[in-house]
Short mmCIF file of C-alpha atoms in Angstrom, two decimals:
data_model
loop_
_atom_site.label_atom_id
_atom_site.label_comp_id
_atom_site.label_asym_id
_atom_site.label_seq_id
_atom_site.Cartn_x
_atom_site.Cartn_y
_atom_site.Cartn_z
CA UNK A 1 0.00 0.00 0.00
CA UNK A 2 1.13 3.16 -0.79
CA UNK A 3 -0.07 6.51 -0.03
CA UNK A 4 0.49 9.83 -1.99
CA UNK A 5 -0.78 13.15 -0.05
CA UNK A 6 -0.26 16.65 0.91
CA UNK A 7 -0.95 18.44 -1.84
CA UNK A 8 -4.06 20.02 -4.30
CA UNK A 9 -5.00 16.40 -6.06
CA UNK A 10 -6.96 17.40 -9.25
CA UNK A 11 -8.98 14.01 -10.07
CA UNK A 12 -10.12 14.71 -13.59
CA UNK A 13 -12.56 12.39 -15.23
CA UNK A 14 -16.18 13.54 -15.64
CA UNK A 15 -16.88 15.56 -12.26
CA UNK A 16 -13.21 16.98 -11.86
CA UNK A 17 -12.89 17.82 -8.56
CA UNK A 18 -10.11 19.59 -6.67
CA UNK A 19 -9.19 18.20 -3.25
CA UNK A 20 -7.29 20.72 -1.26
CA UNK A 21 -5.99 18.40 1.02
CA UNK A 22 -6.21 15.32 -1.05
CA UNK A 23 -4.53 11.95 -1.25
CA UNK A 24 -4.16 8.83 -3.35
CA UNK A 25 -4.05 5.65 -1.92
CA UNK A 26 -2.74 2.85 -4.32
CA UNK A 27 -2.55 -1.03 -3.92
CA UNK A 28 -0.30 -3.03 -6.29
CA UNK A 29 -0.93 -0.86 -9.86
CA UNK A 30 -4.41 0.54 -9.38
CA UNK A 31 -6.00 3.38 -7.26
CA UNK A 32 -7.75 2.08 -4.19
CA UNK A 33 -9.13 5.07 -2.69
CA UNK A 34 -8.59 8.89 -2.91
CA UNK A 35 -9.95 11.40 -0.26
CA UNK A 36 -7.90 13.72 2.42
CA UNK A 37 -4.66 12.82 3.51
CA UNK A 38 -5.49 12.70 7.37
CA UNK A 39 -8.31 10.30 6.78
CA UNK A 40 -6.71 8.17 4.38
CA UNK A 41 -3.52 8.17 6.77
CA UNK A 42 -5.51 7.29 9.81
CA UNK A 43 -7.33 4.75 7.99
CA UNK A 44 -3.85 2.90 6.35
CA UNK A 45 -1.72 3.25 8.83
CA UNK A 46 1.02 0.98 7.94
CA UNK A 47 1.22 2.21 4.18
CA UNK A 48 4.49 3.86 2.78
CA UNK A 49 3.51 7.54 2.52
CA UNK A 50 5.31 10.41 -0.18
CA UNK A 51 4.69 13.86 0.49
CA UNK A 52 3.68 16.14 -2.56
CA UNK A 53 4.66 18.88 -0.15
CA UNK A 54 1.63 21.18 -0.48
CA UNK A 55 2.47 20.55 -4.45
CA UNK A 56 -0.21 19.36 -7.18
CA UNK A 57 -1.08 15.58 -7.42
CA UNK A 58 -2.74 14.82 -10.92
CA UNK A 59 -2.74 11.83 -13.10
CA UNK A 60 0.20 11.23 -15.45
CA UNK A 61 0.36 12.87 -18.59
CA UNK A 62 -0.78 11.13 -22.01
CA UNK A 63 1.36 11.74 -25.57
CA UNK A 64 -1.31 10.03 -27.87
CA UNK A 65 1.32 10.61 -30.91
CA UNK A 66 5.47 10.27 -30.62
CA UNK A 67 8.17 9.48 -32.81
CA UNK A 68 10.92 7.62 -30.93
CA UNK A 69 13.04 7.39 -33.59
CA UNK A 70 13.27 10.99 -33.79
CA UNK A 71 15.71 11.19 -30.64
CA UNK A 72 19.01 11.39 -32.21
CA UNK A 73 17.94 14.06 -34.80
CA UNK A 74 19.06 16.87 -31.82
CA UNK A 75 22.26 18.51 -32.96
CA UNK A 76 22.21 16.22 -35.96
CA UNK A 77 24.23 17.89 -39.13
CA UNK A 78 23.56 16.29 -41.99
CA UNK A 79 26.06 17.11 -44.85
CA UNK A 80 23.96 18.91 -48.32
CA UNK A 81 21.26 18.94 -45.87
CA UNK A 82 19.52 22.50 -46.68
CA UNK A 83 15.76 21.76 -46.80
CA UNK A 84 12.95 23.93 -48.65
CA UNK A 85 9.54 21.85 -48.04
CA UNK A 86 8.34 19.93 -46.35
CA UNK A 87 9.02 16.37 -48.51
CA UNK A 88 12.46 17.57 -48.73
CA UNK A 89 12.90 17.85 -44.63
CA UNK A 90 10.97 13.94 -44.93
CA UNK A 91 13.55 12.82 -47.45
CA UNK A 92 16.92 14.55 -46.42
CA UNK A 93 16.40 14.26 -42.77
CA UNK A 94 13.93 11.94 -40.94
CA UNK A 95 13.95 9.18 -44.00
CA UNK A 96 17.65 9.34 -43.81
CA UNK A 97 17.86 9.00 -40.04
CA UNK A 98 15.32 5.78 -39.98
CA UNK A 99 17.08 4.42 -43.00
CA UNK A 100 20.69 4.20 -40.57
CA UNK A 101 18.82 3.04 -37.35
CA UNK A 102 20.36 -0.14 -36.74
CA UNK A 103 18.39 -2.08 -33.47
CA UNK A 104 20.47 -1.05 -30.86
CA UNK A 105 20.02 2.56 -31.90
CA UNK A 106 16.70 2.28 -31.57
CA UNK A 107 16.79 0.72 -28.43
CA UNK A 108 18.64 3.38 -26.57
CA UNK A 109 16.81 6.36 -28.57
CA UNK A 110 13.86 4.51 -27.11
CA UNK A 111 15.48 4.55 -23.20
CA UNK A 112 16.24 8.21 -23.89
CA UNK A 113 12.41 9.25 -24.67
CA UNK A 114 11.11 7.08 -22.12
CA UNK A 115 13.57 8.32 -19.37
CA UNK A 116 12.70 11.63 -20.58
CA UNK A 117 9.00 10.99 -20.53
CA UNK A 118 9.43 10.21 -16.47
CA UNK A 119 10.88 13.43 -15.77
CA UNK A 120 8.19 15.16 -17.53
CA UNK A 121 5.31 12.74 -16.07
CA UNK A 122 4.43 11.33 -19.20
CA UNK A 123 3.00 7.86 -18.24
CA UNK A 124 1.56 6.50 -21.21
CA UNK A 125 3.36 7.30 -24.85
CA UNK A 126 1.77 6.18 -28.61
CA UNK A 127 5.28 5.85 -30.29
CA UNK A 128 4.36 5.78 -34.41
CA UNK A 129 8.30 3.98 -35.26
CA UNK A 130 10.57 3.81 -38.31
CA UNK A 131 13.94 2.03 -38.79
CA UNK A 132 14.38 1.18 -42.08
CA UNK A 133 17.78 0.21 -41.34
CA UNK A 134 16.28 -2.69 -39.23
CA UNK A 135 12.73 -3.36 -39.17
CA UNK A 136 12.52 -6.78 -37.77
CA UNK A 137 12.57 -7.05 -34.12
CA UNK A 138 12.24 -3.33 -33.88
CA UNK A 139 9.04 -2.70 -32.02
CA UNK A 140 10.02 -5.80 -29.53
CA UNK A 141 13.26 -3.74 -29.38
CA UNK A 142 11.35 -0.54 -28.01
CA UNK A 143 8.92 -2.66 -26.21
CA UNK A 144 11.72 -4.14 -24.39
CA UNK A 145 12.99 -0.46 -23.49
CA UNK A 146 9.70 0.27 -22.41
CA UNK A 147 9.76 -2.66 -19.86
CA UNK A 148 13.31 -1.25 -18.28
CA UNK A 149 11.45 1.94 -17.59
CA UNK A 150 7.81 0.97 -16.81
CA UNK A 151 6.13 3.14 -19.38
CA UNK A 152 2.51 2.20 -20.72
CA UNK A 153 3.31 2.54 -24.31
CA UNK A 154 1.29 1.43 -27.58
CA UNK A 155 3.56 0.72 -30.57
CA UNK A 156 3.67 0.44 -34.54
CA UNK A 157 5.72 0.50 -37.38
CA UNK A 158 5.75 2.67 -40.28
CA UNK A 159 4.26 1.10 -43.22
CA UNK A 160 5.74 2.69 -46.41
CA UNK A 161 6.41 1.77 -50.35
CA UNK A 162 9.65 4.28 -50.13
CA UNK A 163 11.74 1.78 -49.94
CA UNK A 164 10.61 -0.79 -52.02
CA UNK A 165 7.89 -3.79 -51.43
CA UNK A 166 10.68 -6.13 -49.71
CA UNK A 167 11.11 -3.87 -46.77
CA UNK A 168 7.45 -2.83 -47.10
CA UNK A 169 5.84 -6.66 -46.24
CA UNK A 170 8.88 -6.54 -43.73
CA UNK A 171 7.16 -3.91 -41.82
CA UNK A 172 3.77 -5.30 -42.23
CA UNK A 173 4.83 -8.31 -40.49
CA UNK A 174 7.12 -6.47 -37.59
CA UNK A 175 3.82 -4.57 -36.86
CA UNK A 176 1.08 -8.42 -37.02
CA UNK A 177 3.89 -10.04 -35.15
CA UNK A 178 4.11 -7.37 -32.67
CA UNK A 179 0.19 -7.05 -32.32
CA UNK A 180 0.00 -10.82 -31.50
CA UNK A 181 2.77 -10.58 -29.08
CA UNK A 182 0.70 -7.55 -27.48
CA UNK A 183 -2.73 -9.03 -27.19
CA UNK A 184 -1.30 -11.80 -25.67
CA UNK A 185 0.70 -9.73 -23.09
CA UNK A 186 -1.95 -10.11 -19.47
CA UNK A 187 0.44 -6.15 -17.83
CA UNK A 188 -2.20 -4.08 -19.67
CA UNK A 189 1.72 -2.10 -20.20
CA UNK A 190 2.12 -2.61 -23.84
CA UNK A 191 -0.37 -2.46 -26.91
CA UNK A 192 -0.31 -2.61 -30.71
CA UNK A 193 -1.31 -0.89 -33.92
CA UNK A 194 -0.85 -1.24 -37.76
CA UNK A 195 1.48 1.55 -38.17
CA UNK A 196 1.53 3.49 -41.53
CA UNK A 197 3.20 6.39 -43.14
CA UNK A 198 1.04 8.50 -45.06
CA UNK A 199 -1.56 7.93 -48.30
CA UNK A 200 1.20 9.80 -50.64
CA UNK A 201 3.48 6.89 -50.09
CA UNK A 202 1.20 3.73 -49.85
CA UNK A 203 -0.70 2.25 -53.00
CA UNK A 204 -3.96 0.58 -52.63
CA UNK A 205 -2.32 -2.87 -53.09
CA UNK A 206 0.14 -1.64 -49.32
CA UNK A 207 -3.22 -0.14 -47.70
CA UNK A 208 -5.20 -3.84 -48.84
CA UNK A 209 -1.83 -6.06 -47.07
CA UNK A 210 -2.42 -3.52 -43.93
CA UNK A 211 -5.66 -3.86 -43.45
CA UNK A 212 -5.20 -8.32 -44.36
CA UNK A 213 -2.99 -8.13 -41.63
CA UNK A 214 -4.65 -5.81 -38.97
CA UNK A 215 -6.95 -7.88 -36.05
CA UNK A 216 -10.54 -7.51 -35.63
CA UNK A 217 -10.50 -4.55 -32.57
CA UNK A 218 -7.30 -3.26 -33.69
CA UNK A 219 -6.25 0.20 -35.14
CA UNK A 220 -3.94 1.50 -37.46
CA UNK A 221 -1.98 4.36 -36.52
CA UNK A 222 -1.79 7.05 -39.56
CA UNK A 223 0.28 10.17 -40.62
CA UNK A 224 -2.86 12.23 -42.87
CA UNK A 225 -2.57 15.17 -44.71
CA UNK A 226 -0.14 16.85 -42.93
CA UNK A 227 1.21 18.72 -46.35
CA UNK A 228 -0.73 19.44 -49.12
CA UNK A 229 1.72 17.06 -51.21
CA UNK A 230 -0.53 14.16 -49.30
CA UNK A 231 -3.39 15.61 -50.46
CA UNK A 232 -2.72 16.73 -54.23
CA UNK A 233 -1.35 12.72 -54.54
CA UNK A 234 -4.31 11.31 -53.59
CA UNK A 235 -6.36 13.23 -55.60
CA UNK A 236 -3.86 12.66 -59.01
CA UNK A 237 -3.75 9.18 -58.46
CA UNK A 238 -7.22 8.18 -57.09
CA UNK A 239 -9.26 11.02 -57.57
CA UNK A 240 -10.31 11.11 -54.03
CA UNK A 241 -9.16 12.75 -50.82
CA UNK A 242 -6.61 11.29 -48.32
CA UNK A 243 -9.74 10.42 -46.08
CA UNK A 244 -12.14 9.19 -48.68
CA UNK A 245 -9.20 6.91 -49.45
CA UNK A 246 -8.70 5.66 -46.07
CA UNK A 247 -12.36 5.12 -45.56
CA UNK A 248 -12.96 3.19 -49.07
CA UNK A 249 -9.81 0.84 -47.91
CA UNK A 250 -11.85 0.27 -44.29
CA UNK A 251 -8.44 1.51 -42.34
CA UNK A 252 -11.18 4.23 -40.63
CA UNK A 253 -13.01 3.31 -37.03
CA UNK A 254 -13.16 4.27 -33.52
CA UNK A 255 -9.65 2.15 -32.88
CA UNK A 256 -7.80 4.15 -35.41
CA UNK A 257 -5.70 7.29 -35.09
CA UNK A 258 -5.23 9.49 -37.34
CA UNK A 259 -2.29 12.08 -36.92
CA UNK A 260 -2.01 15.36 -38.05
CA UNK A 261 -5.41 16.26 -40.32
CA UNK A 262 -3.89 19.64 -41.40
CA UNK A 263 -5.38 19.45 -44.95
CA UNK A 264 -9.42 18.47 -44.70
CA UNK A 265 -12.44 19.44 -45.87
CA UNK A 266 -15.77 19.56 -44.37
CA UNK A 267 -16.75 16.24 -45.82
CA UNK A 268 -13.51 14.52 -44.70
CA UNK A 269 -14.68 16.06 -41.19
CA UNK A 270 -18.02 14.03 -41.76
CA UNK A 271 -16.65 11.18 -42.46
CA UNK A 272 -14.15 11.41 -39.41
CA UNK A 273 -17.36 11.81 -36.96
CA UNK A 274 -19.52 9.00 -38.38
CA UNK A 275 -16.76 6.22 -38.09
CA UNK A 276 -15.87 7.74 -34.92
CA UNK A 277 -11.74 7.69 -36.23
CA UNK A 278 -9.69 9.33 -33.54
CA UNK A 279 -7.37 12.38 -34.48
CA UNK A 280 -4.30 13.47 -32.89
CA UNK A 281 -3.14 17.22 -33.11
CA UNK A 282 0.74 18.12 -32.93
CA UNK A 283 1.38 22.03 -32.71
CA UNK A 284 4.79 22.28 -32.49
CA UNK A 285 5.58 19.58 -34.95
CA UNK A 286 3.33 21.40 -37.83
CA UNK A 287 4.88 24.97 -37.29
CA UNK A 288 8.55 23.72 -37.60
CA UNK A 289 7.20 22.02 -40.45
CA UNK A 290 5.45 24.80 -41.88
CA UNK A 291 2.98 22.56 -43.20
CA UNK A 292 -0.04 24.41 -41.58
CA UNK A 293 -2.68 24.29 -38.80
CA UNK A 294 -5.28 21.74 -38.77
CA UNK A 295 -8.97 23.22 -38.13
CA UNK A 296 -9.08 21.81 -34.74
CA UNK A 297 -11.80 24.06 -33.01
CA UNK A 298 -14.33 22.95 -35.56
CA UNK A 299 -13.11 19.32 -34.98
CA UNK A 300 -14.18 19.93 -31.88
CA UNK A 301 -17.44 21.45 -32.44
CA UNK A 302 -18.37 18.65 -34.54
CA UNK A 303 -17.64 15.91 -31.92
CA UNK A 304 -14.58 14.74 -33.39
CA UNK A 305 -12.21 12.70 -30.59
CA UNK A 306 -9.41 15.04 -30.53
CA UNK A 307 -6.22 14.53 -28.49
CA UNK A 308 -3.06 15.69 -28.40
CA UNK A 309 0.68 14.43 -29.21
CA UNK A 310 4.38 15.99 -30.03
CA UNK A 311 5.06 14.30 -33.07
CA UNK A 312 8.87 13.56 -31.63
CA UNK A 313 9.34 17.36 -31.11
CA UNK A 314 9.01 17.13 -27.20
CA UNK A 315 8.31 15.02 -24.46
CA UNK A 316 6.80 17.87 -22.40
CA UNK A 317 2.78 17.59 -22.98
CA UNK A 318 2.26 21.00 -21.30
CA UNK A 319 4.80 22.29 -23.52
CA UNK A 320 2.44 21.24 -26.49
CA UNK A 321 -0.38 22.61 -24.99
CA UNK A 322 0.81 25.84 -24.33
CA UNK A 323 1.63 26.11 -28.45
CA UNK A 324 -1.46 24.88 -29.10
CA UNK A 325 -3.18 27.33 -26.43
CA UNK A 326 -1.94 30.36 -28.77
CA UNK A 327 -1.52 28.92 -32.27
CA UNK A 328 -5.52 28.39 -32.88
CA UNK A 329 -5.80 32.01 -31.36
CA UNK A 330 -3.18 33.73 -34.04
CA UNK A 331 -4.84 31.61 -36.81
CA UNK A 332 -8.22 32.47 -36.13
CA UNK A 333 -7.64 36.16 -35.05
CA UNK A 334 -9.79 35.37 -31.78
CA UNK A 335 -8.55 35.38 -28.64
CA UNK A 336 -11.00 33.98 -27.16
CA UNK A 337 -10.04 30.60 -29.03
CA UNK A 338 -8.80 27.22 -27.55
CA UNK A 339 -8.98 28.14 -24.16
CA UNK A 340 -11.49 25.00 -23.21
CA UNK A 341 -10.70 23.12 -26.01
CA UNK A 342 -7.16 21.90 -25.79
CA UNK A 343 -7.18 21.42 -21.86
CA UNK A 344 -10.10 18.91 -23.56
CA UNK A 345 -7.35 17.63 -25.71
CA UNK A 346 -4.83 16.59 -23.63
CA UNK A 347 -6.60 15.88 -20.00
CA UNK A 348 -10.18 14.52 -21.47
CA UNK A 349 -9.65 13.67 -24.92
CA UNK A 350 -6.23 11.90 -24.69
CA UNK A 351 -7.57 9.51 -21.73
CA UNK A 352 -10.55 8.41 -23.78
CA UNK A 353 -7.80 7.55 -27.13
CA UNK A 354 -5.91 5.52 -24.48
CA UNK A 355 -9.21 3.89 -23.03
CA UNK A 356 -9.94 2.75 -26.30
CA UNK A 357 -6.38 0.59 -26.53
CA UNK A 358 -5.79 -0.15 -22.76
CA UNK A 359 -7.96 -2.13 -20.41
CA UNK A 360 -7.14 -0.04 -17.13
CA UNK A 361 -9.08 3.85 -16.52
CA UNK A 362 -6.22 6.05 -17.66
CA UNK A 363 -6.11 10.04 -17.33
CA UNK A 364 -7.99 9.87 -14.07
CA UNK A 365 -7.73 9.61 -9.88
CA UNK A 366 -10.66 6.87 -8.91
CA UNK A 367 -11.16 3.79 -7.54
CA UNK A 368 -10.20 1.32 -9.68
CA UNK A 369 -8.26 3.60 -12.55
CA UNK A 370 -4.27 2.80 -12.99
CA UNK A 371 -1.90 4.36 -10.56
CA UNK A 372 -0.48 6.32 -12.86
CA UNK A 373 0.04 9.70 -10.74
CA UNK A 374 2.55 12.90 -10.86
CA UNK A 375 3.80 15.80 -8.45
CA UNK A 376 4.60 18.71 -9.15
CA UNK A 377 5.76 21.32 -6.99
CA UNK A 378 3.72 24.24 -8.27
CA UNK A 379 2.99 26.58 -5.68
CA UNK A 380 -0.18 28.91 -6.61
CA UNK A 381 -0.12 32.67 -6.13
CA UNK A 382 -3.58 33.02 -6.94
CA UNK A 383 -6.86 31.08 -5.62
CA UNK A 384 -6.88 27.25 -7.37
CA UNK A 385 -10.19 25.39 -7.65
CA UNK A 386 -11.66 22.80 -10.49
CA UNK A 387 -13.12 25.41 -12.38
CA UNK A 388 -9.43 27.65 -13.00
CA UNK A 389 -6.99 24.81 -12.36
CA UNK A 390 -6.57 24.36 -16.27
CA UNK A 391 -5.16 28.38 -16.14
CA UNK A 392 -2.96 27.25 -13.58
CA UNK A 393 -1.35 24.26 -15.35
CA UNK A 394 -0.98 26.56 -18.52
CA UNK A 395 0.67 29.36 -17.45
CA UNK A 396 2.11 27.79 -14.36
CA UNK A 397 3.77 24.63 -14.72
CA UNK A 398 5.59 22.67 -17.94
CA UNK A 399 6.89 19.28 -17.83
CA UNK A 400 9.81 20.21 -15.80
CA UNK A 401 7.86 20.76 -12.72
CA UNK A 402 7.14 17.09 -12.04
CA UNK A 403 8.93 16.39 -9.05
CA UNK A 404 7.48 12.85 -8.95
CA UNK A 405 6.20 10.44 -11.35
CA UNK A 406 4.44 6.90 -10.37
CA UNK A 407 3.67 4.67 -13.08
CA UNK A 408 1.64 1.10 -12.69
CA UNK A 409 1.82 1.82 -8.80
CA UNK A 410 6.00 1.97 -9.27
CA UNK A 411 7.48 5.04 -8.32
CA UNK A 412 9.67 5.77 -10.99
CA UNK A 413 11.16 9.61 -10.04
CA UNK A 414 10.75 10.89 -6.50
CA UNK A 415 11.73 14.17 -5.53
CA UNK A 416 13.44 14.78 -9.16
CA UNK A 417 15.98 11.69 -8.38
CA UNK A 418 14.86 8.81 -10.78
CA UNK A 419 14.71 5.49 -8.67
CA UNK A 420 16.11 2.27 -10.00
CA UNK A 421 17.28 4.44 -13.01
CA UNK A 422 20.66 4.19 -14.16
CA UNK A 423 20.39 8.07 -15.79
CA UNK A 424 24.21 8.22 -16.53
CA UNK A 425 24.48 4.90 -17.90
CA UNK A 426 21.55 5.51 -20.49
CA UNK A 427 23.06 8.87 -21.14
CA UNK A 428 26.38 7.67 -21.87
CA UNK A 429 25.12 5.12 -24.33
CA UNK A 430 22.91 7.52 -26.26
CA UNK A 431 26.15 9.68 -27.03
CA UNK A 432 27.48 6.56 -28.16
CA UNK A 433 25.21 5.60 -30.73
CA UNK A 434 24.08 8.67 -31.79
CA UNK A 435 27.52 9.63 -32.85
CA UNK A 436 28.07 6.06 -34.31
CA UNK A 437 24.35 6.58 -36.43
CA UNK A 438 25.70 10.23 -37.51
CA UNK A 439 28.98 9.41 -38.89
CA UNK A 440 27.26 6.35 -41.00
CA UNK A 441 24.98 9.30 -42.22
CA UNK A 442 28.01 11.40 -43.29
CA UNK A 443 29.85 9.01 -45.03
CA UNK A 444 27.45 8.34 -47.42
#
């Protein structure tokens, strides 16, 4: 039994509630109880207790759209690397990076995200991977990272044609094999999708072997019109949009996420809504891109299930959701815009995408929900209830105020020092194979 108190515990779930002086109780990897800390105390008196030192207690963050791979691209020169677009940033950077990712780069650029994901109290990650250099084994690779760590994670592999249709079936058949392997796994800690790239680089014949080899209650996991390359292809080669596409292949459905959605129209929107697909906006990720803004407040008028994700560029969800907080405000010229509707994203919205993978509540303090759980030492200078709390989080607190993270009932980070963590160690061997993956890139 452990007990987590002293501090403002924010429940979230339906009827949010703020407790001032709340606690957590947890038993093995759920949530038994929550109420005040002097009750629960009194009542389990024997349990290890952890102080969140008049801090905030709050469930762990969701990313509902990452891109492990990505983690050696910082402070990555790439000789002749001087990009104008957008396809030219996909070919001369990120396809060159997953085309030299041997295994054991992606293993440690998979213990670097996930370490980083604990000091940001990110407890549950939807990695969307690509290693052309070594596809096989790859998501077990990850998974097995995951494991180390103890992070809830839900993997797939990039389905793509760019590299021909040997490598292509190759990834098909990392992403079944690692679907069986995850519907057979009884932690609740790992889950699979069918992973693709995007419609400009998958012909009907890739999107029919996907959806062969995708399980009845499975999901695919989908990059969609995030340029409008993506979207002029489809139209050239099909004569239909990237969603019409998608939907005449059956790849659409309420266990399917689809990132990005930059570059649709109001009947792509419909057709979102009535198969109930799940879309994943990633702020940061489209500016650097320059690839646009996708109309996200009308998703959300229209009922759309829209969460929230980095796309690789962070690990810090509040980070995210402050760009998003003032993105949808410059692009609509309203500043009354997003203020509701991306807290929605990433504290409602995200926990429902996860609910629909993972058996255990997520993104929620209750009886019975995982004990996934975070600190953070923000101290308020104004009055915090329910109602403001979101303003708090905002504009006071980013990733880097987690002082402790709990994940499956394991404490993971307490007090900032990572527990059963070699830090160093992973550090050291990051260094290591990132420089070993950027010299093979500049020798080319």
């Amino acid at each position: 039994m452990l007990l987590v108190g002293d501090g403002k515990l924010i429940t979230r779930g339906e009827n949010n509630q703020l407790i001032e002086d709340g606690c957590v109780a947890l038993e093995d990897t759920l949530i038994k109880e929550i109420g005040d800390t002097t009750a629960l105390r009194k009542k389990y008196k024997d349990a290890e207790f952890i102080s969140a030192k008049g801090g905030i207690i709050m469930p762990g963050f969701i990313n509902a759209h990452n891109h492990i791979y990505s983690a050696f691209a910082r402070g990555l020169s790439i000789k002749g690397h001087n990009p104008k677009n957008f396809l030219e940033i996909l070919d001369g950077l990120w396809w060159t990076i997953d085309r030299h990712l041997l295994l054991e780069n992606t293993h440690w650029s998979a213990m670097a995200t996930y370490l980083d994901c604990i000091k940001n109290g990110c407890t549950t990650v939807f990695d969307h991977h690509a290693s052309y250099g070594g596809i096989k084994g790859s998501l077990f690779t990850i998974a097995d990272a995951a494991k180390k760590l103890g992070v809830r994670t839900s993997l797939c592999y990039e389905v793509s044609d760019r590299d021909g249709e040997d490598k292509m079936k190759e990834a098909v058949a990392e992403n079944s094999e690692f679907i069986k392997f995850a519907m057979s796994d009884d932690t609740d800690m790992i889950k699979g999708m069918m992973g693709m790239h995007a419609s400009f680089t998958l012909s009907d014949k890739t999107l029919a072997h996907c959806r062969e080899h995708t399980p009845e209650g499975i999901g695919v996991h989908i990059h969609v019109a995030e340029g409008m390359d993506d979207v002029y292809d489809s139209l050239k080669k099909y004569g239909k949009r990237v969603i019409q596409r998608l939907y005449d292949q059956d790849l659409l459905g309420q266990y399917s996420v689809t990132g990005h959605c930059i570059h649709v129209n109001g009947l792509e929107l419909d057709i979102i809504k009535a198969t109930d697909t799940m879309v994943v906006h990633n702020p940061e990720s489209n500016m650097g891109n320059a690839v646009g803004i996708p109309p996200c407040m009308e998703m959300m008028k229209r009922g759309i299930l829209l969460g929230l994700g980095t796309d690789g560029y962070t690990n810090d969800m509040l980070e995210s959701e402050k760009v998003a907080n003032v993105i949808h405000k410059h692009v609509l010229c309203d500043p009354g815009a997003a203020w509701g509707e991306v807290p929605q994203m990433l504290f409602v919205n995200n926990a429902k995408i996860a609910n629909r993978s993972f058996n255990t509540k997520l993104g929620v303090l209750e009886e019975g929900a995982a004990a996934d759980i975070i600190i953070t030492d923000y101290d308020p200078l104004t009055p915090m209830n329910a109602d403001n709390c979101d303003g708090h989080i905002l504009f006071g607190m980013s990733g880097r105020s987690v002082i402790t993270t709990i994940i499956n009932g394991v404490v993971k980070m307490k007090d900032r020092k990572l527990v059963g963590i070699d830090s160093e160690h992973i550090m050291a061997k990051c260094r290591e194979q990132a420089s070993d993956m950027a010299k093979r890139i500049n020798s080319r």
